[in-house]
JSON list of C-alpha atoms in Angstrom, two decimals:
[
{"chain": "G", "resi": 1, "resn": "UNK", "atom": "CA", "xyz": [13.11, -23.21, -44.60]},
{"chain": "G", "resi": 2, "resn": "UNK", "atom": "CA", "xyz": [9.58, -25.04, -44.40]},
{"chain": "G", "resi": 3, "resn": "UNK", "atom": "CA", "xyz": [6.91, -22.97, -42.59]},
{"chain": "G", "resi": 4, "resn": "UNK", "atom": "CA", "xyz": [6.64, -25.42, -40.05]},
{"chain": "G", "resi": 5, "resn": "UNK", "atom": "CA", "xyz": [9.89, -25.77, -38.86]},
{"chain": "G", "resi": 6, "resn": "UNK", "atom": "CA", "xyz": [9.75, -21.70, -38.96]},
{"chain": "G", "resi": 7, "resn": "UNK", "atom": "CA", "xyz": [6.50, -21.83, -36.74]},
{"chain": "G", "resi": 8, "resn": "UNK", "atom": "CA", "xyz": [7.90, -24.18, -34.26]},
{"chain": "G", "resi": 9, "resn": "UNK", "atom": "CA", "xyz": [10.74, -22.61, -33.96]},
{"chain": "G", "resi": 10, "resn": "UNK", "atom": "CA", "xyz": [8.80, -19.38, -33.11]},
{"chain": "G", "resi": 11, "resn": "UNK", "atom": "CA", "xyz": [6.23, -21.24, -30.60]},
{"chain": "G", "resi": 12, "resn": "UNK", "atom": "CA", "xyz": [9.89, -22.59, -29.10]},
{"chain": "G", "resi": 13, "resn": "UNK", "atom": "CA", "xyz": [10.66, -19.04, -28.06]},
{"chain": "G", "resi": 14, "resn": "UNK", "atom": "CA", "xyz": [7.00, -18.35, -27.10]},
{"chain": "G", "resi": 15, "resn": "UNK", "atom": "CA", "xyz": [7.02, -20.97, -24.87]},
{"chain": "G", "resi": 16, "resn": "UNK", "atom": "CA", "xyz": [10.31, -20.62, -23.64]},
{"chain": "G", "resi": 17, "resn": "UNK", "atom": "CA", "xyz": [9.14, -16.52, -23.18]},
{"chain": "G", "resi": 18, "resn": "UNK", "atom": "CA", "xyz": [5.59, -17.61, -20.92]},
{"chain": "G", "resi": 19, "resn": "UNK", "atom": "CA", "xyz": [8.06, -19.58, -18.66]},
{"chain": "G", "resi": 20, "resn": "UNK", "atom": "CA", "xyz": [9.23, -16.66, -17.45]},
{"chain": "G", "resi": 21, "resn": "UNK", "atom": "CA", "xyz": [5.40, -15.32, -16.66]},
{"chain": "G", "resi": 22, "resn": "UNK", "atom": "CA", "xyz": [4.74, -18.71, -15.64]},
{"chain": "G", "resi": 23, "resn": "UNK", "atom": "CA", "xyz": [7.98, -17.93, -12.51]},
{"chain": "G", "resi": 24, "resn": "UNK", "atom": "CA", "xyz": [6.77, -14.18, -11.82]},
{"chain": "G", "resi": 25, "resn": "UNK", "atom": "CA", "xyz": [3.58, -15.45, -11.08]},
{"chain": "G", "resi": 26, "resn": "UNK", "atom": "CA", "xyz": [5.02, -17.27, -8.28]},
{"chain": "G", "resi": 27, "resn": "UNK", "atom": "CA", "xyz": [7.02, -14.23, -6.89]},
{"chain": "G", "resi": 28, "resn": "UNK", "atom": "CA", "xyz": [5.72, -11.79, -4.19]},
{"chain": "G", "resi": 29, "resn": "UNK", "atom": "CA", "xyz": [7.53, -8.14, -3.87]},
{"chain": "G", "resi": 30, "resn": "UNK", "atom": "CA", "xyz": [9.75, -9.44, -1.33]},
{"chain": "G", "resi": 31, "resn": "UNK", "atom": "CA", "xyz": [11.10, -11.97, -3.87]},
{"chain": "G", "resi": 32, "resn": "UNK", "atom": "CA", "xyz": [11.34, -9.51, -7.01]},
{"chain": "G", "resi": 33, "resn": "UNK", "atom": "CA", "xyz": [13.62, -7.64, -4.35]},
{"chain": "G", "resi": 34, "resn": "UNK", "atom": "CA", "xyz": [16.03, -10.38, -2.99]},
{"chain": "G", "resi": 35, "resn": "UNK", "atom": "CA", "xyz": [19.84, -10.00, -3.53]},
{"chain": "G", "resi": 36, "resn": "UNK", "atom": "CA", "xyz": [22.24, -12.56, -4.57]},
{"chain": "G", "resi": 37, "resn": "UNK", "atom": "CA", "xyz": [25.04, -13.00, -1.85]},
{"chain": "G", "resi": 38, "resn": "UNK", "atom": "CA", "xyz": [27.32, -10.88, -1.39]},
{"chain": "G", "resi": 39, "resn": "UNK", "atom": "CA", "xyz": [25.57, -8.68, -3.69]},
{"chain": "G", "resi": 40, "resn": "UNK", "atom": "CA", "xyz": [24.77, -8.07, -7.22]},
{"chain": "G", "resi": 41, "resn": "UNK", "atom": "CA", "xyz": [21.46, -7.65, -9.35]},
{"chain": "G", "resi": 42, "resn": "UNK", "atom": "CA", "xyz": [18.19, -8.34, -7.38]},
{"chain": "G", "resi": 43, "resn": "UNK", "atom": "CA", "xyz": [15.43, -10.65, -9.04]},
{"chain": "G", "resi": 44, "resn": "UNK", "atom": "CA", "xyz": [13.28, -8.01, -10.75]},
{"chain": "G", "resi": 45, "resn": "UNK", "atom": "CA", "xyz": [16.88, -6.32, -12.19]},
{"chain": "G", "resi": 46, "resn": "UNK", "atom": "CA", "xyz": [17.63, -10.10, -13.29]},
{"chain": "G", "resi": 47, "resn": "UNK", "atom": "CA", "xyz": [14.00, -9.87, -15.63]},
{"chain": "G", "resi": 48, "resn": "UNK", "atom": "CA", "xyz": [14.52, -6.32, -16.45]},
{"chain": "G", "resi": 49, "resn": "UNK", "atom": "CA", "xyz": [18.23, -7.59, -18.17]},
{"chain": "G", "resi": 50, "resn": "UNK", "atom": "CA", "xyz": [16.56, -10.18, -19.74]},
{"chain": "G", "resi": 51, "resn": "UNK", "atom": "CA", "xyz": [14.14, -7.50, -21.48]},
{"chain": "G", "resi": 52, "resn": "UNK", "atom": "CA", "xyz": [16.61, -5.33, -22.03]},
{"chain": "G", "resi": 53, "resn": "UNK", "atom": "CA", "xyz": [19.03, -7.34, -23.76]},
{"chain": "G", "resi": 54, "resn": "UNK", "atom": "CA", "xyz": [16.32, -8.44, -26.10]},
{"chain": "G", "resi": 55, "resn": "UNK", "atom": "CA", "xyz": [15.54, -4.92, -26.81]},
{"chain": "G", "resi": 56, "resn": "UNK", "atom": "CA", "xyz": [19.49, -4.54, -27.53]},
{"chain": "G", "resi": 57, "resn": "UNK", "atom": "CA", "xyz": [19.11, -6.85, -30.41]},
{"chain": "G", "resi": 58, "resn": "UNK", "atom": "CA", "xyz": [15.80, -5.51, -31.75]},
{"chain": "G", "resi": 59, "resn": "UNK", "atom": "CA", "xyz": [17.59, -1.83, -32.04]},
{"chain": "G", "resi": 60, "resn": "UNK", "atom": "CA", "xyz": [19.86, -3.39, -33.80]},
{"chain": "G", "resi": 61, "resn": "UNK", "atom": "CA", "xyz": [18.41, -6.08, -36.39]},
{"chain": "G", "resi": 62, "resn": "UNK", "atom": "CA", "xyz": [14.88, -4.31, -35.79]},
{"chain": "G", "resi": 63, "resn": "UNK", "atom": "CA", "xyz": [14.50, -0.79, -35.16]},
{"chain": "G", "resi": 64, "resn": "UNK", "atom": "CA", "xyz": [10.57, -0.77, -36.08]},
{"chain": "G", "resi": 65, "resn": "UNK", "atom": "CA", "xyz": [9.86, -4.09, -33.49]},
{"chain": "G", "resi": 66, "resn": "UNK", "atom": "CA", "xyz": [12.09, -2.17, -31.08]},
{"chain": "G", "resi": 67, "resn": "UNK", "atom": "CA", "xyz": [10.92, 1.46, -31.38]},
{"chain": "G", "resi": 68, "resn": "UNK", "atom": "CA", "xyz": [7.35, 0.71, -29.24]},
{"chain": "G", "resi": 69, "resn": "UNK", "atom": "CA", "xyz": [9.47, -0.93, -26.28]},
{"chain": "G", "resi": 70, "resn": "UNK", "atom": "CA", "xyz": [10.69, 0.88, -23.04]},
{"chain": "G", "resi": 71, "resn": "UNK", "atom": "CA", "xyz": [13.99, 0.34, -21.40]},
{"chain": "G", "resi": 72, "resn": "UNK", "atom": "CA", "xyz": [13.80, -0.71, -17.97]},
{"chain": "G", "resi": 73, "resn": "UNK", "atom": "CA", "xyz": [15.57, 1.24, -15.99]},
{"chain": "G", "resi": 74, "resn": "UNK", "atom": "CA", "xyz": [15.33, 0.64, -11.67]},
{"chain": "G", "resi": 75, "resn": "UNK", "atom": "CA", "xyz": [14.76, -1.77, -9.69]},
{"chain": "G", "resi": 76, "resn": "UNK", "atom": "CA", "xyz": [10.99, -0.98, -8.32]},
{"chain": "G", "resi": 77, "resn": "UNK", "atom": "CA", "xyz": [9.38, -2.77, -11.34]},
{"chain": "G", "resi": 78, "resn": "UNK", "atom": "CA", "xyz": [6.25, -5.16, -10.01]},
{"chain": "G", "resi": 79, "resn": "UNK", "atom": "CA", "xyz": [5.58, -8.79, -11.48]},
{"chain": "G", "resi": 80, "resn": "UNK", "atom": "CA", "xyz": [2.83, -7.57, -13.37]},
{"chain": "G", "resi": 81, "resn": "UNK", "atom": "CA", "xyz": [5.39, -4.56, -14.73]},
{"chain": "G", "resi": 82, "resn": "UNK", "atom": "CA", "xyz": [7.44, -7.65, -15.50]},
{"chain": "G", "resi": 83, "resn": "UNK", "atom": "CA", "xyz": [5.39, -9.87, -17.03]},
{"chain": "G", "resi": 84, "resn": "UNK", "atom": "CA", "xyz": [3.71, -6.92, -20.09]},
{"chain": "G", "resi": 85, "resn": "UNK", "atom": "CA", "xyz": [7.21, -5.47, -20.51]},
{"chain": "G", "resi": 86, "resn": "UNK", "atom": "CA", "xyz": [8.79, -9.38, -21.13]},
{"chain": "G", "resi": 87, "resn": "UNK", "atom": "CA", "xyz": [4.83, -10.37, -23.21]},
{"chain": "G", "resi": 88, "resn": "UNK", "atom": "CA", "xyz": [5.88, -7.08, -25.33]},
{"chain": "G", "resi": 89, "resn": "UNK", "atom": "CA", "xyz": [9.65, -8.03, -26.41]},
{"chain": "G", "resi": 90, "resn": "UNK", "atom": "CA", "xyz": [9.16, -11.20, -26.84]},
{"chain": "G", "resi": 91, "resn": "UNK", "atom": "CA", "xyz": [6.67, -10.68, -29.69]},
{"chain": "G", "resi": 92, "resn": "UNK", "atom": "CA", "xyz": [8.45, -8.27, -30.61]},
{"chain": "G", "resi": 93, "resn": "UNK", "atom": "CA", "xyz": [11.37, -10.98, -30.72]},
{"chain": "G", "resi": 94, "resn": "UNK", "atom": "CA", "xyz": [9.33, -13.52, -32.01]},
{"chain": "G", "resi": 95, "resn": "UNK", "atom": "CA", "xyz": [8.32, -11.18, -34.93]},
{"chain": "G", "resi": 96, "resn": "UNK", "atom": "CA", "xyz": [11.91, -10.64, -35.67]},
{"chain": "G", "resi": 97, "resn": "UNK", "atom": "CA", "xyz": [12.81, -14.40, -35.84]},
{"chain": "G", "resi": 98, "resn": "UNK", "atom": "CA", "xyz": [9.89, -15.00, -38.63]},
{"chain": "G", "resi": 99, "resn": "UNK", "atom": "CA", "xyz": [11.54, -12.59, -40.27]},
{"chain": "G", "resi": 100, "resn": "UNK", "atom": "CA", "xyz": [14.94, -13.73, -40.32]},
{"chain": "G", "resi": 101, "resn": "UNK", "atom": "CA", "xyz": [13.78, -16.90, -40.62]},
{"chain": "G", "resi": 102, "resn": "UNK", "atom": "CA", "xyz": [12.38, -15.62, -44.00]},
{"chain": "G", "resi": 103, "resn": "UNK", "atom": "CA", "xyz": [15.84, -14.29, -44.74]},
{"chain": "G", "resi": 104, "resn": "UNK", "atom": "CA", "xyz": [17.75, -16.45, -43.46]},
{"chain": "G", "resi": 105, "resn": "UNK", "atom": "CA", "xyz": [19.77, -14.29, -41.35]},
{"chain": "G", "resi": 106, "resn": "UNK", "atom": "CA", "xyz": [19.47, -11.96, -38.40]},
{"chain": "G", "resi": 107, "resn": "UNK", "atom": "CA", "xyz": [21.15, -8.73, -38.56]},
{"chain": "G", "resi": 108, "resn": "UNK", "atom": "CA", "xyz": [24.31, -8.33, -36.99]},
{"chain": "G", "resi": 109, "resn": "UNK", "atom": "CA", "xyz": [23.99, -11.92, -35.44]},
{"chain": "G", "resi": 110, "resn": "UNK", "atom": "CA", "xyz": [26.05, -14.82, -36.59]},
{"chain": "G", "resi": 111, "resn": "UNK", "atom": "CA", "xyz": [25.78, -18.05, -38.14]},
{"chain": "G", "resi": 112, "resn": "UNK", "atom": "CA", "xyz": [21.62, -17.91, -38.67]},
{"chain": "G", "resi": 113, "resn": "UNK", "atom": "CA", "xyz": [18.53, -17.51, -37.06]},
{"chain": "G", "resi": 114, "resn": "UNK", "atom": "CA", "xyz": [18.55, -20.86, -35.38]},
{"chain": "G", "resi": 115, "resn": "UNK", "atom": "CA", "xyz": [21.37, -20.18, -33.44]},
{"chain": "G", "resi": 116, "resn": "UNK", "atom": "CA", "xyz": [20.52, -16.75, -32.88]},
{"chain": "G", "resi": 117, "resn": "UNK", "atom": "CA", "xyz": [17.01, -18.32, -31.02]},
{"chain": "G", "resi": 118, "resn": "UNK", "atom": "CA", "xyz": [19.57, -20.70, -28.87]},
{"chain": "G", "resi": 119, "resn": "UNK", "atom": "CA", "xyz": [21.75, -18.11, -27.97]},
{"chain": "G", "resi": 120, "resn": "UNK", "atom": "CA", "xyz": [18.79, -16.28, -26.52]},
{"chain": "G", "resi": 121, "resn": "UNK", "atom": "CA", "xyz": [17.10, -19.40, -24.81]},
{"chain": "G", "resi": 122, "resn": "UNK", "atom": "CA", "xyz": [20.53, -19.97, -23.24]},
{"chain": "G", "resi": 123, "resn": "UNK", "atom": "CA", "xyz": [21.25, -16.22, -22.26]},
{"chain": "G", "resi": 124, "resn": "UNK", "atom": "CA", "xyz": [18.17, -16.10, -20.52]},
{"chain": "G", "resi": 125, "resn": "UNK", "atom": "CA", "xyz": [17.87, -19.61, -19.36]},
{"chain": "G", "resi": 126, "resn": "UNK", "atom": "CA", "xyz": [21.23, -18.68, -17.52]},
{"chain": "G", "resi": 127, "resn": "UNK", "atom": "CA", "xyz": [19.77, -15.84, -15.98]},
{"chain": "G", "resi": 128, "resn": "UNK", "atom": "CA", "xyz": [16.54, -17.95, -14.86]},
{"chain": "G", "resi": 129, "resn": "UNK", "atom": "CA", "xyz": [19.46, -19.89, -13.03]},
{"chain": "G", "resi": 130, "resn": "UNK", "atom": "CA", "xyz": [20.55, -17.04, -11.32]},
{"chain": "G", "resi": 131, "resn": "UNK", "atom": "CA", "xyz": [17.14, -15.43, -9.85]},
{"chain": "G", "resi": 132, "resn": "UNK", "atom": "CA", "xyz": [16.85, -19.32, -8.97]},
{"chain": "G", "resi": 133, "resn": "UNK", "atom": "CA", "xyz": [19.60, -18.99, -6.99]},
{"chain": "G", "resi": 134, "resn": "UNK", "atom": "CA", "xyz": [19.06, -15.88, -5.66]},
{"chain": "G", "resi": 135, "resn": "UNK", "atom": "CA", "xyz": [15.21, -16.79, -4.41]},
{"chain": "G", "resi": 136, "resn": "UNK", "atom": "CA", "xyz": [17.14, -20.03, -2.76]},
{"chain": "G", "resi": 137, "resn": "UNK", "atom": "CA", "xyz": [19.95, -17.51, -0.65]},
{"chain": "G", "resi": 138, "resn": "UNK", "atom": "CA", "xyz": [17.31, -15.84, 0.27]},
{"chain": "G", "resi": 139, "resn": "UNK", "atom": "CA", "xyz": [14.79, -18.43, 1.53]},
{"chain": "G", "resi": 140, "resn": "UNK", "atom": "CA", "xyz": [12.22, -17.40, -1.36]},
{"chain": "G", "resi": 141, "resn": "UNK", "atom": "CA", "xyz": [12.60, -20.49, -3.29]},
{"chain": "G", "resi": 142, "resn": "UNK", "atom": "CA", "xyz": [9.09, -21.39, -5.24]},
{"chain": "G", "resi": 143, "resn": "UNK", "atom": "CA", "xyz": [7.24, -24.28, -4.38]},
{"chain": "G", "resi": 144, "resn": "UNK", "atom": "CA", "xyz": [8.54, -27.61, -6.10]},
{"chain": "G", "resi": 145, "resn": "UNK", "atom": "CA", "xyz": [5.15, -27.83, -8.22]},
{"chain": "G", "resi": 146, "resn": "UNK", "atom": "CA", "xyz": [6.58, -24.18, -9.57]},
{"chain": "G", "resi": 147, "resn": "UNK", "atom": "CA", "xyz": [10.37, -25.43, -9.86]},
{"chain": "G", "resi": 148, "resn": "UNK", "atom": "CA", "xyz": [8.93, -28.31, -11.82]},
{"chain": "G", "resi": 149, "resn": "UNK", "atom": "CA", "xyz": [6.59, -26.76, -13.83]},
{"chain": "G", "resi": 150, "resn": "UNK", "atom": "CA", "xyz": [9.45, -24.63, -15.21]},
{"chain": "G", "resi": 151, "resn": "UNK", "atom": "CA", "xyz": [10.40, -27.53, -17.63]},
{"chain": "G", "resi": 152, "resn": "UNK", "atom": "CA", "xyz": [6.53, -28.21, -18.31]},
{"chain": "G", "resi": 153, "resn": "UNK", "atom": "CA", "xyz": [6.67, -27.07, -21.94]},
{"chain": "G", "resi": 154, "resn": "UNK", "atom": "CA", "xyz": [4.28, -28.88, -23.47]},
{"chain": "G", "resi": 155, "resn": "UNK", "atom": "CA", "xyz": [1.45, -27.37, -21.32]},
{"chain": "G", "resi": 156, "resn": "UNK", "atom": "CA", "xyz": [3.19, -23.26, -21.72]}
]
């Protein structure tokens, strides 16, 4: 693969990862702890899947970029918490998709590294749906300028 369509598709997931920052940002602790209704994982559990799963596939296509990373466990992690445990696995994701890039395959992931970046945009992009939703049951919805900046890539 060219090294440019490698790097942008690395700066895709980079951007795609400081969106999240970009939404904790805009969340105080009462948000980070809202429930969806009935019930089910609060905000801050919803960002500390999102981390986690990432750190699933880094054990397994990565041990070395996963070994550094800590599972997050509980729900009484701040934004801040949030934000340097999502900064470190996504490098440490980003550092695995140069790499399979370069090999043209990720590890236990099928068809290539392409699809294994969409699959994670869209696993996590779904779960951005859900704290969405959750923040809106709960009357903790961010301001419109944050809802829209959300799909403000080209300044991420």
């Amino acid at each position: 693969m060219p090294a440019q369509e490698s790097s942008q598709q690395v700066e895709t997931w980079n951007i795609h990862n400081r969106i999240h920052a970009f939404l904790l940002d805009a969340l105080d602790p009462e948000s980070l702890a809202a429930i969806p209704q009935p019930k089910g994982r609060s905000v801050a559990a919803q960002f500390s899947h999102v981390h986690n799963v990432r750190k699933m596939w880094l054990a397994q296509a990565a041990p070395d970029l996963d070994a550094p990373l800590l599972k997050l466990e509980g729900p009484d992690w701040t934004a801040e918490d949030l934000k340097t445990h999502l900064a470190a696995s996504g490098a440490a994701i980003a550092a695995l998709l140069e790499r399979a890039i370069e090999q043209g395959k990720v590890k236990g992931f099928k068809p290539h590294p392409a699809a294994f970046l969409g699959y994670l945009i869209s696993h996590e992009s779904h779960h951005r749906g859900q704290i969405l939703q959750t923040l809106k049951q709960n009357g903790k919805l961010p301001s419109k300028k944050v809802l829209f900046g959300l799909w403000e890539w080209g300044v991420r």
